[in-house]
């Protein structure tokens, strides 16, 4: 049913036949709520807009070094120490409400607990509690030596107490999210901190690893990953799929040495031309595409640490580039035969160093709509064929209460075909 301005009346179809199905099963957005807090009402609006676009996975990057807003029933000290304020937390009832809200709109919430790096705030209480150092190098300077951005922090994998804490976190997440997939993070592990920690050096030496080389620290990291996975399996009661980011464990064609391809899904965040994509694909891993050169929506803003004109992944990524980024073509470009069972789909990511709930909608939409069409139909046509529809769709989003950025002057929308080069 639609309104016709020229006829000044409603037009209604008497019957219709619709044949429609998605090209990819995993069509998502990653929302980071650690660096800056995003309130429950704003998250609900994001889920609303996702449902309008047939996006079906809300990947929730819930914690990081900056804050720990997740209120764990079994480990309440994490949020007590790590939240920005008592009001900037997600309580169990908030999460249950959001999971139900998303489910009835066809959206699955997938929690991510990123480790062993990307931890810091909230982990300071270990020694006071008689549990030793749970996290190392928290807020340590100079930060570029120990992490990719301030503040620093990394878990202590040789402290057995860390695994009981992780077990409690995983149990709480399972109780609340009931997701059939779990994201364990696992990216940007800097070995400098571990290399300066006597407790870790002693642990390596006791196992005959005296070089303190990259291989030695990959051995330690694999130990942590395997122990953590055991706790995930206990918490969830089954061996469900686990997602990890591309990282030191997956580079140089070594992923199958450290990770089981039958268990792990790898989420790609390197460039779309990175050879590790082809290596992982040939090794048989299932992949989720989030290559930052097309699907990182925080790119193109100014520096937030120090001076300089642009942030690390600049330039800004327009909806046209989002639309052109086809997971199928990424694989074919490596001279590989595309296997739809291996490429699950993709996600766009909005890391929140420079965005919070006040501005997030405009940074997500309408670019997320371009992502949605790419993952639903994966059309052979390019962005030019979609431009007119994109302008119309942006107007529909605004009419439905989504603060989507404008794509062009309204004149272009009213005079289709004139705003081309």
GROMACS .gro file of C-alpha atoms in nm:
model
  421
    1UNK     CA    1   0.000   0.000   0.000
    2UNK     CA    2   0.141   0.340  -0.096
    3UNK     CA    3   0.033   0.701  -0.133
    4UNK     CA    4   0.041   0.848  -0.486
    5UNK     CA    5   0.096   1.225  -0.474
    6UNK     CA    6  -0.019   1.285  -0.831
    7UNK     CA    7  -0.346   1.092  -0.783
    8UNK     CA    8  -0.385   1.208  -0.424
    9UNK     CA    9  -0.499   0.864  -0.322
   10UNK     CA   10  -0.379   0.534  -0.181
   11UNK     CA   11  -0.275   0.260  -0.421
   12UNK     CA   12  -0.317  -0.096  -0.300
   13UNK     CA   13  -0.205  -0.419  -0.464
   14UNK     CA   14  -0.472  -0.686  -0.472
   15UNK     CA   15  -0.214  -0.965  -0.464
   16UNK     CA   16   0.160  -1.012  -0.491
   17UNK     CA   17   0.417  -1.289  -0.512
   18UNK     CA   18   0.750  -1.232  -0.332
   19UNK     CA   19   1.050  -1.459  -0.373
   20UNK     CA   20   1.338  -1.339  -0.158
   21UNK     CA   21   1.627  -1.485   0.041
   22UNK     CA   22   1.965  -1.358   0.164
   23UNK     CA   23   2.294  -1.412  -0.016
   24UNK     CA   24   2.472  -1.438   0.322
   25UNK     CA   25   2.345  -1.571   0.653
   26UNK     CA   26   2.554  -1.334   0.869
   27UNK     CA   27   2.466  -0.968   0.811
   28UNK     CA   28   2.577  -0.755   1.099
   29UNK     CA   29   2.692  -0.443   1.274
   30UNK     CA   30   2.955  -0.424   1.545
   31UNK     CA   31   2.881  -0.167   1.814
   32UNK     CA   32   3.154  -0.080   2.065
   33UNK     CA   33   3.014   0.042   2.399
   34UNK     CA   34   3.335   0.041   2.603
   35UNK     CA   35   3.529   0.340   2.477
   36UNK     CA   36   3.215   0.553   2.496
   37UNK     CA   37   2.889   0.442   2.653
   38UNK     CA   38   2.576   0.396   2.441
   39UNK     CA   39   2.248   0.392   2.631
   40UNK     CA   40   1.982   0.121   2.609
   41UNK     CA   41   1.729   0.347   2.427
   42UNK     CA   42   1.990   0.430   2.160
   43UNK     CA   43   2.079   0.063   2.120
   44UNK     CA   44   1.709  -0.009   2.067
   45UNK     CA   45   1.700   0.248   1.786
   46UNK     CA   46   2.001   0.081   1.625
   47UNK     CA   47   1.821  -0.252   1.642
   48UNK     CA   48   1.509  -0.092   1.493
   49UNK     CA   49   1.708   0.040   1.198
   50UNK     CA   50   1.880  -0.295   1.153
   51UNK     CA   51   1.540  -0.462   1.127
   52UNK     CA   52   1.433  -0.210   0.861
   53UNK     CA   53   1.743  -0.309   0.659
   54UNK     CA   54   1.725  -0.686   0.719
   55UNK     CA   55   2.051  -0.689   0.912
   56UNK     CA   56   2.036  -0.979   1.155
   57UNK     CA   57   2.344  -0.975   1.382
   58UNK     CA   58   2.416  -0.714   1.649
   59UNK     CA   59   2.778  -0.784   1.744
   60UNK     CA   60   2.820  -0.628   2.087
   61UNK     CA   61   3.179  -0.534   2.173
   62UNK     CA   62   3.086  -0.493   2.534
   63UNK     CA   63   3.413  -0.435   2.720
   64UNK     CA   64   3.764  -0.307   2.650
   65UNK     CA   65   4.057  -0.145   2.829
   66UNK     CA   66   3.870   0.184   2.866
   67UNK     CA   67   3.571   0.064   3.067
   68UNK     CA   68   3.389  -0.245   3.186
   69UNK     CA   69   3.018  -0.156   3.171
   70UNK     CA   70   2.891  -0.517   3.186
   71UNK     CA   71   2.750  -0.592   3.532
   72UNK     CA   72   2.851  -0.951   3.598
   73UNK     CA   73   2.640  -1.114   3.867
   74UNK     CA   74   2.920  -1.354   3.955
   75UNK     CA   75   3.203  -1.096   3.928
   76UNK     CA   76   3.047  -0.761   4.027
   77UNK     CA   77   3.385  -0.601   4.105
   78UNK     CA   78   3.464  -0.574   3.734
   79UNK     CA   79   3.194  -0.315   3.669
   80UNK     CA   80   3.238  -0.161   4.015
   81UNK     CA   81   3.599  -0.080   3.931
   82UNK     CA   82   3.566  -0.049   3.557
   83UNK     CA   83   3.247   0.139   3.466
   84UNK     CA   84   3.266   0.510   3.388
   85UNK     CA   85   2.990   0.573   3.643
   86UNK     CA   86   2.713   0.377   3.819
   87UNK     CA   87   2.470   0.497   3.553
   88UNK     CA   88   2.687   0.387   3.261
   89UNK     CA   89   2.644   0.014   3.298
   90UNK     CA   90   2.442  -0.268   3.144
   91UNK     CA   91   2.264  -0.458   3.419
   92UNK     CA   92   2.130  -0.811   3.368
   93UNK     CA   93   1.776  -0.679   3.328
   94UNK     CA   94   1.896  -0.432   3.060
   95UNK     CA   95   2.059  -0.710   2.861
   96UNK     CA   96   1.760  -0.944   2.890
   97UNK     CA   97   1.536  -0.662   2.769
   98UNK     CA   98   1.762  -0.589   2.473
   99UNK     CA   99   1.793  -0.956   2.376
  100UNK     CA  100   1.413  -0.990   2.372
  101UNK     CA  101   1.375  -0.659   2.188
  102UNK     CA  102   1.620  -0.773   1.921
  103UNK     CA  103   1.482  -1.125   1.889
  104UNK     CA  104   1.129  -1.016   1.805
  105UNK     CA  105   1.277  -0.792   1.534
  106UNK     CA  106   1.479  -1.071   1.375
  107UNK     CA  107   1.814  -0.960   1.519
  108UNK     CA  108   2.050  -1.183   1.714
  109UNK     CA  109   2.281  -1.023   1.972
  110UNK     CA  110   2.626  -1.184   1.973
  111UNK     CA  111   2.839  -1.083   2.274
  112UNK     CA  112   3.212  -1.035   2.246
  113UNK     CA  113   3.447  -1.060   2.541
  114UNK     CA  114   3.780  -0.954   2.396
  115UNK     CA  115   4.088  -1.117   2.551
  116UNK     CA  116   4.372  -1.147   2.634
  117UNK     CA  117   4.441  -0.790   2.519
  118UNK     CA  118   4.186  -0.508   2.532
  119UNK     CA  119   4.139  -0.542   2.908
  120UNK     CA  120   4.238  -0.298   3.180
  121UNK     CA  121   3.977  -0.092   3.361
  122UNK     CA  122   3.790  -0.315   3.604
  123UNK     CA  123   4.071  -0.563   3.661
  124UNK     CA  124   4.269  -0.372   3.925
  125UNK     CA  125   4.132  -0.555   4.231
  126UNK     CA  126   4.308  -0.891   4.195
  127UNK     CA  127   4.592  -0.839   4.442
  128UNK     CA  128   4.362  -0.685   4.706
  129UNK     CA  129   4.144  -0.994   4.678
  130UNK     CA  130   4.442  -1.227   4.722
  131UNK     CA  131   4.420  -1.344   4.359
  132UNK     CA  132   4.743  -1.192   4.233
  133UNK     CA  133   4.775  -0.978   3.923
  134UNK     CA  134   4.484  -1.058   3.696
  135UNK     CA  135   4.579  -0.796   3.438
  136UNK     CA  136   4.924  -0.661   3.356
  137UNK     CA  137   5.055  -0.323   3.240
  138UNK     CA  138   4.724  -0.150   3.316
  139UNK     CA  139   4.762   0.219   3.223
  140UNK     CA  140   5.136   0.163   3.175
  141UNK     CA  141   5.342   0.428   2.995
  142UNK     CA  142   5.473   0.492   2.741
  143UNK     CA  143   5.160   0.338   2.598
  144UNK     CA  144   5.288   0.289   2.237
  145UNK     CA  145   5.531   0.029   2.376
  146UNK     CA  146   5.257  -0.186   2.524
  147UNK     CA  147   4.936  -0.141   2.325
  148UNK     CA  148   4.778   0.020   2.019
  149UNK     CA  149   4.601   0.300   2.208
  150UNK     CA  150   4.576   0.424   2.565
  151UNK     CA  151   4.503   0.291   2.819
  152UNK     CA  152   4.699  -0.034   2.802
  153UNK     CA  153   4.625  -0.365   2.967
  154UNK     CA  154   4.650  -0.739   2.901
  155UNK     CA  155   4.542  -1.045   3.100
  156UNK     CA  156   4.794  -1.249   3.295
  157UNK     CA  157   4.767  -1.594   3.131
  158UNK     CA  158   4.991  -1.772   3.385
  159UNK     CA  159   4.775  -1.673   3.684
  160UNK     CA  160   4.531  -1.963   3.728
  161UNK     CA  161   4.285  -1.732   3.903
  162UNK     CA  162   4.219  -1.556   3.575
  163UNK     CA  163   4.040  -1.864   3.442
  164UNK     CA  164   3.794  -1.881   3.732
  165UNK     CA  165   3.708  -1.514   3.672
  166UNK     CA  166   3.669  -1.577   3.299
  167UNK     CA  167   3.450  -1.878   3.373
  168UNK     CA  168   3.216  -1.657   3.575
  169UNK     CA  169   3.200  -1.397   3.299
  170UNK     CA  170   3.123  -1.661   3.037
  171UNK     CA  171   2.851  -1.816   3.255
  172UNK     CA  172   2.688  -1.477   3.305
  173UNK     CA  173   2.701  -1.403   2.933
  174UNK     CA  174   2.549  -1.739   2.850
  175UNK     CA  175   2.270  -1.688   3.103
  176UNK     CA  176   2.183  -1.348   2.958
  177UNK     CA  177   2.246  -1.373   2.584
  178UNK     CA  178   2.167  -1.739   2.508
  179UNK     CA  179   2.351  -1.692   2.178
  180UNK     CA  180   2.441  -1.986   1.957
  181UNK     CA  181   2.774  -1.824   1.876
  182UNK     CA  182   3.033  -1.652   2.098
  183UNK     CA  183   3.305  -1.400   2.011
  184UNK     CA  184   3.631  -1.427   2.204
  185UNK     CA  185   3.805  -1.127   2.044
  186UNK     CA  186   4.173  -1.212   2.043
  187UNK     CA  187   4.328  -0.927   1.843
  188UNK     CA  188   4.612  -0.678   1.889
  189UNK     CA  189   4.812  -0.873   2.146
  190UNK     CA  190   5.137  -0.689   2.214
  191UNK     CA  191   5.407  -0.914   2.358
  192UNK     CA  192   5.612  -0.633   2.518
  193UNK     CA  193   5.423  -0.647   2.846
  194UNK     CA  194   5.446  -1.024   2.879
  195UNK     CA  195   5.817  -1.002   2.793
  196UNK     CA  196   5.875  -0.766   3.087
  197UNK     CA  197   5.679  -0.968   3.343
  198UNK     CA  198   5.893  -1.191   3.566
  199UNK     CA  199   5.604  -1.426   3.640
  200UNK     CA  200   5.561  -1.497   3.269
  201UNK     CA  201   5.931  -1.530   3.195
  202UNK     CA  202   5.959  -1.786   3.477
  203UNK     CA  203   5.660  -1.978   3.334
  204UNK     CA  204   5.820  -1.992   2.989
  205UNK     CA  205   6.160  -2.091   3.128
  206UNK     CA  206   6.002  -2.378   3.325
  207UNK     CA  207   5.877  -2.515   2.993
  208UNK     CA  208   6.214  -2.493   2.822
  209UNK     CA  209   6.135  -2.176   2.632
  210UNK     CA  210   6.432  -1.953   2.699
  211UNK     CA  211   6.449  -1.741   2.382
  212UNK     CA  212   6.144  -1.524   2.462
  213UNK     CA  213   6.085  -1.509   2.090
  214UNK     CA  214   5.765  -1.448   1.900
  215UNK     CA  215   5.715  -1.824   1.881
  216UNK     CA  216   5.745  -1.851   2.260
  217UNK     CA  217   5.479  -1.586   2.315
  218UNK     CA  218   5.253  -1.743   2.054
  219UNK     CA  219   5.288  -2.065   2.256
  220UNK     CA  220   5.179  -1.873   2.568
  221UNK     CA  221   4.891  -1.709   2.381
  222UNK     CA  222   4.773  -2.047   2.252
  223UNK     CA  223   4.786  -2.179   2.609
  224UNK     CA  224   4.560  -1.892   2.715
  225UNK     CA  225   4.321  -1.944   2.423
  226UNK     CA  226   4.286  -2.316   2.489
  227UNK     CA  227   4.232  -2.271   2.864
  228UNK     CA  228   3.977  -1.995   2.801
  229UNK     CA  229   3.795  -2.210   2.545
  230UNK     CA  230   3.764  -2.486   2.805
  231UNK     CA  231   3.587  -2.238   3.033
  232UNK     CA  232   3.358  -2.123   2.753
  233UNK     CA  233   3.260  -2.484   2.685
  234UNK     CA  234   3.185  -2.544   3.054
  235UNK     CA  235   2.976  -2.226   3.071
  236UNK     CA  236   2.777  -2.296   2.756
  237UNK     CA  237   2.748  -2.670   2.804
  238UNK     CA  238   2.831  -2.746   2.442
  239UNK     CA  239   3.089  -2.677   2.175
  240UNK     CA  240   2.934  -2.388   1.989
  241UNK     CA  241   3.111  -2.189   1.716
  242UNK     CA  242   3.371  -1.941   1.839
  243UNK     CA  243   3.466  -1.624   1.652
  244UNK     CA  244   3.816  -1.473   1.669
  245UNK     CA  245   3.957  -1.166   1.497
  246UNK     CA  246   4.247  -1.197   1.256
  247UNK     CA  247   4.559  -1.164   1.471
  248UNK     CA  248   4.904  -1.302   1.538
  249UNK     CA  249   4.745  -1.646   1.568
  250UNK     CA  250   4.606  -1.631   1.215
  251UNK     CA  251   4.880  -1.452   1.019
  252UNK     CA  252   5.158  -1.599   0.802
  253UNK     CA  253   4.946  -1.900   0.714
  254UNK     CA  254   4.983  -2.046   1.065
  255UNK     CA  255   4.620  -2.041   1.176
  256UNK     CA  256   4.573  -2.416   1.134
  257UNK     CA  257   4.873  -2.469   1.363
  258UNK     CA  258   4.704  -2.289   1.653
  259UNK     CA  259   4.330  -2.312   1.583
  260UNK     CA  260   4.079  -2.581   1.486
  261UNK     CA  261   3.901  -2.486   1.165
  262UNK     CA  262   3.602  -2.698   1.271
  263UNK     CA  263   3.558  -2.483   1.580
  264UNK     CA  264   3.674  -2.132   1.497
  265UNK     CA  265   3.526  -1.872   1.264
  266UNK     CA  266   3.773  -1.598   1.173
  267UNK     CA  267   3.654  -1.239   1.143
  268UNK     CA  268   3.867  -1.047   0.893
  269UNK     CA  269   3.958  -0.691   0.988
  270UNK     CA  270   4.266  -0.643   0.769
  271UNK     CA  271   4.241  -0.493   0.419
  272UNK     CA  272   4.040  -0.669   0.153
  273UNK     CA  273   4.361  -0.751  -0.037
  274UNK     CA  274   4.547  -0.906   0.258
  275UNK     CA  275   4.690  -1.244   0.159
  276UNK     CA  276   4.591  -1.388   0.498
  277UNK     CA  277   4.231  -1.396   0.371
  278UNK     CA  278   4.329  -1.635   0.094
  279UNK     CA  279   4.542  -1.842   0.333
  280UNK     CA  280   4.260  -1.881   0.584
  281UNK     CA  281   4.015  -1.962   0.305
  282UNK     CA  282   4.245  -2.232   0.162
  283UNK     CA  283   4.289  -2.379   0.508
  284UNK     CA  284   3.913  -2.424   0.528
  285UNK     CA  285   3.821  -2.170   0.794
  286UNK     CA  286   3.478  -2.009   0.783
  287UNK     CA  287   3.511  -1.632   0.750
  288UNK     CA  288   3.318  -1.317   0.839
  289UNK     CA  289   3.435  -1.012   0.643
  290UNK     CA  290   3.493  -0.678   0.813
  291UNK     CA  291   3.789  -0.550   0.613
  292UNK     CA  292   3.861  -0.206   0.755
  293UNK     CA  293   3.925  -0.040   0.418
  294UNK     CA  294   3.555  -0.070   0.333
  295UNK     CA  295   3.352  -0.160   0.643
  296UNK     CA  296   3.504   0.038   0.934
  297UNK     CA  297   3.268   0.329   0.988
  298UNK     CA  298   3.494   0.516   1.232
  299UNK     CA  299   3.753   0.588   0.961
  300UNK     CA  300   3.817   0.937   0.831
  301UNK     CA  301   3.790   1.145   1.146
  302UNK     CA  302   4.062   1.351   1.313
  303UNK     CA  303   4.324   1.213   1.548
  304UNK     CA  304   4.211   1.166   1.908
  305UNK     CA  305   4.562   1.100   2.041
  306UNK     CA  306   4.808   1.378   1.965
  307UNK     CA  307   4.788   1.590   1.654
  308UNK     CA  308   4.757   1.506   1.290
  309UNK     CA  309   4.488   1.546   1.028
  310UNK     CA  310   4.340   1.195   1.023
  311UNK     CA  311   4.293   0.883   1.229
  312UNK     CA  312   4.471   0.557   1.151
  313UNK     CA  313   4.228   0.412   0.895
  314UNK     CA  314   4.145   0.728   0.699
  315UNK     CA  315   4.001   0.831   0.459
  316UNK     CA  316   3.630   0.844   0.533
  317UNK     CA  317   3.443   0.555   0.372
  318UNK     CA  318   3.139   0.665   0.173
  319UNK     CA  319   2.834   0.450   0.112
  320UNK     CA  320   2.953   0.381  -0.244
  321UNK     CA  321   3.265   0.199  -0.122
  322UNK     CA  322   3.059   0.013   0.138
  323UNK     CA  323   2.827  -0.103  -0.139
  324UNK     CA  324   3.108  -0.214  -0.371
  325UNK     CA  325   3.272  -0.436  -0.107
  326UNK     CA  326   3.149  -0.784  -0.201
  327UNK     CA  327   3.270  -1.079   0.012
  328UNK     CA  328   3.227  -1.298  -0.295
  329UNK     CA  329   3.448  -1.075  -0.509
  330UNK     CA  330   3.710  -1.051  -0.234
  331UNK     CA  331   3.756  -1.427  -0.258
  332UNK     CA  332   3.738  -1.443  -0.638
  333UNK     CA  333   4.005  -1.170  -0.658
  334UNK     CA  334   4.248  -1.418  -0.498
  335UNK     CA  335   4.179  -1.656  -0.788
  336UNK     CA  336   3.980  -1.880  -0.557
  337UNK     CA  337   3.650  -2.051  -0.630
  338UNK     CA  338   3.383  -1.897  -0.410
  339UNK     CA  339   3.226  -2.130  -0.152
  340UNK     CA  340   2.920  -1.975   0.011
  341UNK     CA  341   2.934  -2.221   0.300
  342UNK     CA  342   3.274  -2.084   0.401
  343UNK     CA  343   3.200  -1.713   0.368
  344UNK     CA  344   2.925  -1.657   0.624
  345UNK     CA  345   2.882  -1.288   0.545
  346UNK     CA  346   3.009  -0.969   0.698
  347UNK     CA  347   2.981  -0.688   0.946
  348UNK     CA  348   3.047  -0.317   0.947
  349UNK     CA  349   3.215  -0.193   1.264
  350UNK     CA  350   3.182   0.136   1.450
  351UNK     CA  351   3.460   0.162   1.707
  352UNK     CA  352   3.365   0.428   1.957
  353UNK     CA  353   3.676   0.632   2.031
  354UNK     CA  354   3.506   0.928   1.862
  355UNK     CA  355   3.138   0.845   1.881
  356UNK     CA  356   2.878   0.791   2.151
  357UNK     CA  357   2.504   0.765   2.169
  358UNK     CA  358   2.456   1.130   2.077
  359UNK     CA  359   2.601   1.088   1.727
  360UNK     CA  360   2.611   0.719   1.643
  361UNK     CA  361   2.300   0.700   1.422
  362UNK     CA  362   2.435   0.938   1.159
  363UNK     CA  363   2.765   0.751   1.145
  364UNK     CA  364   2.584   0.422   1.094
  365UNK     CA  365   2.310   0.525   0.853
  366UNK     CA  366   2.251   0.525   0.566
  367UNK     CA  367   2.588   0.355   0.508
  368UNK     CA  368   2.460   0.045   0.689
  369UNK     CA  369   2.182   0.027   0.432
  370UNK     CA  370   2.444  -0.009   0.159
  371UNK     CA  371   2.602  -0.289   0.363
  372UNK     CA  372   2.260  -0.451   0.405
  373UNK     CA  373   2.185  -0.466   0.033
  374UNK     CA  374   2.533  -0.599  -0.041
  375UNK     CA  375   2.487  -0.883   0.209
  376UNK     CA  376   2.124  -0.957   0.124
  377UNK     CA  377   2.137  -0.964  -0.256
  378UNK     CA  378   2.510  -0.928  -0.340
  379UNK     CA  379   2.413  -0.761  -0.670
  380UNK     CA  380   2.634  -0.771  -0.978
  381UNK     CA  381   2.548  -0.406  -1.050
  382UNK     CA  382   2.749  -0.122  -0.897
  383UNK     CA  383   2.654   0.164  -0.667
  384UNK     CA  384   2.533   0.386  -0.951
  385UNK     CA  385   2.240   0.152  -1.012
  386UNK     CA  386   2.148   0.180  -0.644
  387UNK     CA  387   2.195   0.554  -0.592
  388UNK     CA  388   1.837   0.663  -0.660
  389UNK     CA  389   1.702   0.392  -0.432
  390UNK     CA  390   1.954   0.482  -0.164
  391UNK     CA  391   1.832   0.842  -0.162
  392UNK     CA  392   1.473   0.723  -0.131
  393UNK     CA  393   1.565   0.478   0.142
  394UNK     CA  394   1.747   0.743   0.342
  395UNK     CA  395   1.428   0.949   0.342
  396UNK     CA  396   1.231   0.648   0.464
  397UNK     CA  397   1.475   0.595   0.750
  398UNK     CA  398   1.438   0.957   0.859
  399UNK     CA  399   1.059   0.930   0.840
  400UNK     CA  400   1.083   0.630   1.071
  401UNK     CA  401   1.285   0.825   1.328
  402UNK     CA  402   1.642   0.724   1.235
  403UNK     CA  403   1.884   1.018   1.225
  404UNK     CA  404   2.048   0.909   0.900
  405UNK     CA  405   2.303   1.141   0.739
  406UNK     CA  406   2.202   1.317   0.418
  407UNK     CA  407   2.362   1.179   0.102
  408UNK     CA  408   2.305   1.474  -0.132
  409UNK     CA  409   2.117   1.805  -0.144
  410UNK     CA  410   1.742   1.746  -0.158
  411UNK     CA  411   1.745   1.898  -0.507
  412UNK     CA  412   1.928   1.586  -0.630
  413UNK     CA  413   1.663   1.365  -0.477
  414UNK     CA  414   1.392   1.562  -0.655
  415UNK     CA  415   1.585   1.576  -0.984
  416UNK     CA  416   1.711   1.226  -1.032
  417UNK     CA  417   1.996   1.184  -1.279
  418UNK     CA  418   2.139   1.535  -1.263
  419UNK     CA  419   2.392   1.492  -0.980
  420UNK     CA  420   2.638   1.268  -1.164
  421UNK     CA  421   2.992   1.317  -1.288
   0.00000   0.00000   0.00000
